[in-house]
Amino acid sequence: MSPDGGTLATGDTVVRLWDTATGRLRATLRTPERPRRVAFTADGRTLVVPNGEGVQLWDVPSGTLRTSVTEPGGDPVMAQLGPDGGILAIVSTRRRRLHLWDAATGRRISEPKREITGMPSMAFSPDGRTLATAGTKEVELWDTATGNRLSSFPGGPGTTDDLVFSPDSRTLATASEDGTVRLWDVPTGLAYATLSGHTCAVTLVLYGKDGRTLFTSGKDRAVREWGVREFNPRSAIRKICTAVGRDLTTAEQTAYTAGQAIRSRCSPAD
């Protein structure tokens, strides 16, 4: 469904665009091979269509093909267009590597060497500067301008099925198959909250426009609404250090900051 709710895209042997108000077929988009996982861009004017040969970008108002990118290795699992429509991110089945393309020219920006394990999920930050990818082992953050990896951290037990940035791009929410959602402070890589309530895998996370509400759904067929707050790591560390009057022990850091490097938290500056 397009962001404004006016157009529905369906894919079988071709992609069809439907007017939701009248139910009439607006356009038929023909692809070289069977399309999969079609998705609208945030402004609703472009439809991203992965298929067996690569990815096509279709202009929704006119129903015409804008750009076609052929992906080496073929068979893309997932493709997303950045918020401004300039960067196209693709992960293919065969090689499991992330490729970044200039959507306007079809020029490859970079090809990172690291391979993404498992079925990948990906999300652009709203400011377009960062791309997050996740598989079965870790979440990785990439610089969209260069394709270089910025950082990585564990996404949670098992597969990370979905992830999304907050509207201000400072927080990343990751959904795990263990039924939890973790909130990560992007600048520091610290996990500052774990949301528990689903009885099995969480498959979708979505921020409200104000960034203070998070919606989740999962295989337990439940939809939950969470109130979330922006993380201030220095303020949190200062409060903890003042309250306990000492640094965390190794056992406490292992228990409460799982997956993060053990180091002194209560520095004189805090």
GROMACS .gro file of C-alpha atoms in nm:
model
  270
    1MET     CA    1   0.000   0.000   0.000
    2SER     CA    2   0.126   0.348  -0.083
    3PRO     CA    3   0.188   0.581   0.213
    4ASP     CA    4  -0.122   0.790   0.129
    5GLY     CA    5  -0.340   0.479   0.094
    6GLY     CA    6  -0.443   0.569  -0.260
    7THR     CA    7  -0.258   0.295  -0.449
    8LEU     CA    8  -0.222  -0.079  -0.392
    9ALA     CA    9   0.059  -0.273  -0.561
   10THR     CA   10   0.020  -0.648  -0.613
   11GLY     CA   11   0.277  -0.884  -0.762
   12ASP     CA   12   0.240  -1.221  -0.936
   13THR     CA   13   0.386  -1.265  -1.285
   14VAL     CA   14   0.362  -0.886  -1.324
   15VAL     CA   15   0.306  -0.592  -1.091
   16ARG     CA   16  -0.033  -0.423  -1.095
   17LEU     CA   17  -0.118  -0.081  -0.953
   18TRP     CA   18  -0.474  -0.043  -0.827
   19ASP     CA   19  -0.676   0.267  -0.734
   20THR     CA   20  -0.803   0.188  -0.383
   21ALA     CA   21  -1.091   0.436  -0.406
   22THR     CA   22  -1.244   0.284  -0.722
   23GLY     CA   23  -1.087  -0.063  -0.735
   24ARG     CA   24  -0.980   0.003  -1.094
   25LEU     CA   25  -0.649  -0.114  -1.242
   26ARG     CA   26  -0.428   0.190  -1.303
   27ALA     CA   27  -0.120   0.030  -1.459
   28THR     CA   28   0.050  -0.303  -1.531
   29LEU     CA   29   0.428  -0.309  -1.480
   30ARG     CA   30   0.609  -0.587  -1.665
   31THR     CA   31   0.934  -0.727  -1.524
   32PRO     CA   32   1.195  -0.968  -1.672
   33GLU     CA   33   1.120  -1.230  -1.406
   34ARG     CA   34   0.871  -1.282  -1.128
   35PRO     CA   35   0.876  -0.978  -0.895
   36ARG     CA   36   0.910  -1.010  -0.518
   37ARG     CA   37   0.877  -0.788  -0.214
   38VAL     CA   38   0.762  -0.476  -0.396
   39ALA     CA   39   0.772  -0.160  -0.184
   40PHE     CA   40   0.678   0.207  -0.214
   41THR     CA   41   0.922   0.481  -0.126
   42ALA     CA   42   0.831   0.720   0.156
   43ASP     CA   43   0.686   0.980  -0.082
   44GLY     CA   44   0.480   0.715  -0.265
   45ARG     CA   45   0.600   0.823  -0.609
   46THR     CA   46   0.840   0.533  -0.674
   47LEU     CA   47   0.786   0.157  -0.654
   48VAL     CA   48   1.091  -0.063  -0.587
   49VAL     CA   49   1.056  -0.398  -0.765
   50PRO     CA   50   1.324  -0.667  -0.708
   51ASN     CA   51   1.321  -0.957  -0.954
   52GLY     CA   52   1.550  -1.234  -1.074
   53GLU     CA   53   1.780  -1.006  -1.273
   54GLY     CA   54   1.805  -0.702  -1.048
   55VAL     CA   55   1.586  -0.416  -0.929
   56GLN     CA   56   1.353  -0.186  -1.120
   57LEU     CA   57   1.235   0.157  -1.006
   58TRP     CA   58   0.894   0.251  -1.145
   59ASP     CA   59   0.735   0.597  -1.151
   60VAL     CA   60   0.398   0.542  -0.983
   61PRO     CA   61   0.199   0.840  -1.124
   62SER     CA   62   0.284   0.754  -1.485
   63GLY     CA   63   0.339   0.379  -1.455
   64THR     CA   64   0.669   0.406  -1.648
   65LEU     CA   65   1.010   0.254  -1.577
   66ARG     CA   66   1.257   0.505  -1.432
   67THR     CA   67   1.570   0.298  -1.369
   68SER     CA   68   1.677  -0.066  -1.393
   69VAL     CA   69   1.978  -0.201  -1.201
   70THR     CA   70   2.126  -0.543  -1.285
   71GLU     CA   71   2.259  -0.710  -0.972
   72PRO     CA   72   2.571  -0.933  -1.004
   73GLY     CA   73   2.485  -1.272  -0.856
   74GLY     CA   74   2.117  -1.217  -0.931
   75ASP     CA   75   1.810  -1.307  -0.729
   76PRO     CA   76   1.789  -1.013  -0.485
   77VAL     CA   77   1.635  -1.097  -0.150
   78MET     CA   78   1.569  -0.740  -0.049
   79ALA     CA   79   1.600  -0.391  -0.191
   80GLN     CA   80   1.530  -0.051  -0.039
   81LEU     CA   81   1.553   0.303  -0.166
   82GLY     CA   82   1.689   0.572   0.066
   83PRO     CA   83   1.455   0.842   0.199
   84ASP     CA   84   1.561   1.095  -0.065
   85GLY     CA   85   1.546   0.839  -0.347
   86GLY     CA   86   1.916   0.872  -0.425
   87ILE     CA   87   2.064   0.552  -0.281
   88LEU     CA   88   1.945   0.199  -0.364
   89ALA     CA   89   2.052  -0.083  -0.128
   90ILE     CA   90   2.037  -0.446  -0.247
   91VAL     CA   91   2.123  -0.778  -0.083
   92SER     CA   92   2.126  -1.082  -0.315
   93THR     CA   93   2.058  -1.444  -0.222
   94ARG     CA   94   2.362  -1.600  -0.380
   95ARG     CA   95   2.636  -1.380  -0.242
   96ARG     CA   96   2.459  -1.233   0.064
   97ARG     CA   97   2.650  -0.908   0.027
   98LEU     CA   98   2.524  -0.555   0.051
   99HIS     CA   99   2.551  -0.342  -0.264
  100LEU     CA  100   2.485   0.033  -0.270
  101TRP     CA  101   2.388   0.198  -0.599
  102ASP     CA  102   2.322   0.549  -0.723
  103ALA     CA  103   1.954   0.513  -0.814
  104ALA     CA  104   1.961   0.793  -1.072
  105THR     CA  105   2.261   0.673  -1.273
  106GLY     CA  106   2.276   0.301  -1.191
  107ARG     CA  107   2.639   0.346  -1.079
  108ARG     CA  108   2.766   0.118  -0.802
  109ILE     CA  109   2.877   0.320  -0.499
  110SER     CA  110   3.050   0.036  -0.318
  111GLU     CA  111   3.054  -0.334  -0.246
  112PRO     CA  112   3.138  -0.414   0.116
  113LYS     CA  113   3.335  -0.735   0.164
  114ARG     CA  114   3.147  -0.866   0.466
  115GLU     CA  115   2.874  -1.121   0.406
  116ILE     CA  116   2.534  -1.088   0.576
  117THR     CA  117   2.429  -1.413   0.743
  118GLY     CA  118   2.075  -1.547   0.735
  119MET     CA  119   1.774  -1.374   0.583
  120PRO     CA  120   1.864  -1.004   0.594
  121SER     CA  121   1.661  -0.709   0.715
  122MET     CA  122   1.757  -0.351   0.637
  123ALA     CA  123   1.650   0.003   0.716
  124PHE     CA  124   1.768   0.352   0.619
  125SER     CA  125   1.791   0.623   0.881
  126PRO     CA  126   1.546   0.910   0.812
  127ASP     CA  127   1.838   1.147   0.749
  128GLY     CA  128   1.967   0.906   0.481
  129ARG     CA  129   2.321   0.894   0.619
  130THR     CA  130   2.312   0.544   0.767
  131LEU     CA  131   2.188   0.202   0.659
  132ALA     CA  132   2.130  -0.071   0.916
  133THR     CA  133   2.139  -0.438   0.816
  134ALA     CA  134   2.076  -0.746   1.027
  135GLY     CA  135   2.086  -1.123   0.990
  136THR     CA  136   2.138  -1.404   1.238
  137LYS     CA  137   2.450  -1.275   1.415
  138GLU     CA  138   2.469  -0.899   1.441
  139VAL     CA  139   2.334  -0.563   1.338
  140GLU     CA  140   2.569  -0.354   1.125
  141LEU     CA  141   2.560   0.018   1.046
  142TRP     CA  142   2.688   0.143   0.710
  143ASP     CA  143   2.782   0.489   0.581
  144THR     CA  144   2.564   0.538   0.272
  145ALA     CA  145   2.803   0.792   0.120
  146THR     CA  146   3.103   0.555   0.114
  147GLY     CA  147   2.963   0.208   0.182
  148ASN     CA  148   3.202   0.170   0.476
  149ARG     CA  149   3.092  -0.011   0.790
  150LEU     CA  150   3.054   0.226   1.083
  151SER     CA  151   2.986  -0.014   1.370
  152SER     CA  152   2.817  -0.337   1.471
  153PHE     CA  153   2.642  -0.482   1.775
  154PRO     CA  154   2.445  -0.797   1.864
  155GLY     CA  155   2.080  -0.766   1.769
  156GLY     CA  156   1.952  -1.025   2.015
  157PRO     CA  157   1.911  -1.402   2.038
  158GLY     CA  158   1.851  -1.567   1.701
  159THR     CA  159   1.742  -1.380   1.391
  160THR     CA  160   1.663  -1.007   1.383
  161ASP     CA  161   1.341  -1.008   1.181
  162ASP     CA  162   1.291  -0.632   1.148
  163LEU     CA  163   1.454  -0.304   1.244
  164VAL     CA  164   1.368   0.065   1.223
  165PHE     CA  165   1.527   0.399   1.308
  166SER     CA  166   1.355   0.661   1.518
  167PRO     CA  167   1.249   0.980   1.333
  168ASP     CA  168   1.558   1.165   1.462
  169SER     CA  169   1.790   0.878   1.348
  170ARG     CA  170   1.942   0.848   1.698
  171THR     CA  171   1.772   0.524   1.806
  172LEU     CA  172   1.749   0.187   1.631
  173ALA     CA  173   1.479  -0.063   1.731
  174THR     CA  174   1.550  -0.428   1.651
  175ALA     CA  175   1.291  -0.709   1.663
  176SER     CA  176   1.409  -1.057   1.763
  177GLU     CA  177   1.271  -1.405   1.724
  178ASP     CA  178   1.282  -1.445   2.103
  179GLY     CA  179   0.983  -1.209   2.130
  180THR     CA  180   1.170  -0.899   2.243
  181VAL     CA  181   1.253  -0.561   2.092
  182ARG     CA  182   1.575  -0.382   2.181
  183LEU     CA  183   1.636  -0.009   2.161
  184TRP     CA  184   1.989   0.096   2.068
  185ASP     CA  185   2.150   0.436   2.103
  186VAL     CA  186   2.308   0.474   1.757
  187PRO     CA  187   2.595   0.715   1.847
  188THR     CA  188   2.723   0.495   2.134
  189GLY     CA  189   2.602   0.148   2.028
  190LEU     CA  190   2.449   0.093   2.374
  191ALA     CA  191   2.131  -0.108   2.419
  192TYR     CA  192   1.931   0.094   2.672
  193ALA     CA  193   1.594  -0.085   2.679
  194THR     CA  194   1.444  -0.428   2.611
  195LEU     CA  195   1.069  -0.444   2.544
  196SER     CA  196   0.915  -0.777   2.645
  197GLY     CA  197   0.552  -0.874   2.595
  198HIS     CA  198   0.516  -1.083   2.282
  199THR     CA  199   0.503  -1.460   2.332
  200CYS     CA  200   0.701  -1.544   2.017
  201ALA     CA  201   0.897  -1.381   1.735
  202VAL     CA  202   0.844  -1.009   1.672
  203THR     CA  203   0.826  -0.953   1.296
  204LEU     CA  204   0.747  -0.582   1.261
  205VAL     CA  205   0.853  -0.262   1.439
  206LEU     CA  206   0.730   0.086   1.347
  207TYR     CA  207   0.789   0.427   1.506
  208GLY     CA  208   0.515   0.685   1.538
  209LYS     CA  209   0.587   1.021   1.375
  210ASP     CA  210   0.667   1.189   1.706
  211GLY     CA  211   0.931   0.929   1.794
  212ARG     CA  212   0.773   0.868   2.135
  213THR     CA  213   0.560   0.570   2.034
  214LEU     CA  214   0.670   0.232   1.898
  215PHE     CA  215   0.432  -0.024   1.747
  216THR     CA  216   0.522  -0.393   1.729
  217SER     CA  217   0.355  -0.706   1.596
  218GLY     CA  218   0.459  -1.069   1.588
  219LYS     CA  219   0.374  -1.428   1.519
  220ASP     CA  220   0.157  -1.431   1.831
  221ARG     CA  221  -0.088  -1.216   1.624
  222ALA     CA  222  -0.068  -0.936   1.877
  223VAL     CA  223  -0.007  -0.568   1.804
  224ARG     CA  224   0.143  -0.368   2.090
  225GLU     CA  225   0.197   0.004   2.146
  226TRP     CA  226   0.493   0.120   2.356
  227GLY     CA  227   0.583   0.456   2.500
  228VAL     CA  228   0.954   0.519   2.444
  229ARG     CA  229   1.190   0.800   2.541
  230GLU     CA  230   1.514   0.927   2.392
  231PHE     CA  231   1.822   0.783   2.558
  232ASN     CA  232   2.071   1.014   2.728
  233PRO     CA  233   2.366   0.783   2.806
  234ARG     CA  234   2.574   1.031   3.005
  235SER     CA  235   2.277   1.125   3.221
  236ALA     CA  236   2.193   0.758   3.285
  237ILE     CA  237   2.552   0.669   3.374
  238ARG     CA  238   2.579   0.972   3.604
  239LYS     CA  239   2.264   0.870   3.794
  240ILE     CA  240   2.382   0.510   3.837
  241CYS     CA  241   2.729   0.609   3.953
  242THR     CA  242   2.585   0.859   4.203
  243ALA     CA  243   2.336   0.605   4.337
  244VAL     CA  244   2.574   0.313   4.393
  245GLY     CA  245   2.892   0.510   4.461
  246ARG     CA  246   3.112   0.271   4.262
  247ASP     CA  247   3.171   0.127   3.916
  248LEU     CA  248   2.990  -0.186   3.793
  249THR     CA  249   3.160  -0.516   3.871
  250THR     CA  250   3.255  -0.752   3.589
  251ALA     CA  251   2.957  -0.975   3.677
  252GLU     CA  252   2.718  -0.678   3.670
  253GLN     CA  253   2.848  -0.554   3.335
  254THR     CA  254   2.809  -0.905   3.191
  255ALA     CA  255   2.450  -0.922   3.319
  256TYR     CA  256   2.332  -0.573   3.231
  257THR     CA  257   2.539  -0.475   2.926
  258ALA     CA  258   2.542  -0.807   2.744
  259GLY     CA  259   2.745  -0.812   2.423
  260GLN     CA  260   2.925  -0.486   2.501
  261ALA     CA  261   3.289  -0.438   2.593
  262ILE     CA  262   3.362  -0.448   2.966
  263ARG     CA  263   3.516  -0.117   3.069
  264SER     CA  264   3.502   0.148   3.338
  265ARG     CA  265   3.165   0.321   3.332
  266CYS     CA  266   3.205   0.565   3.621
  267SER     CA  267   3.484   0.789   3.502
  268PRO     CA  268   3.573   1.107   3.697
  269ALA     CA  269   3.400   1.310   3.426
  270ASP     CA  270   3.073   1.132   3.498
   0.00000   0.00000   0.00000
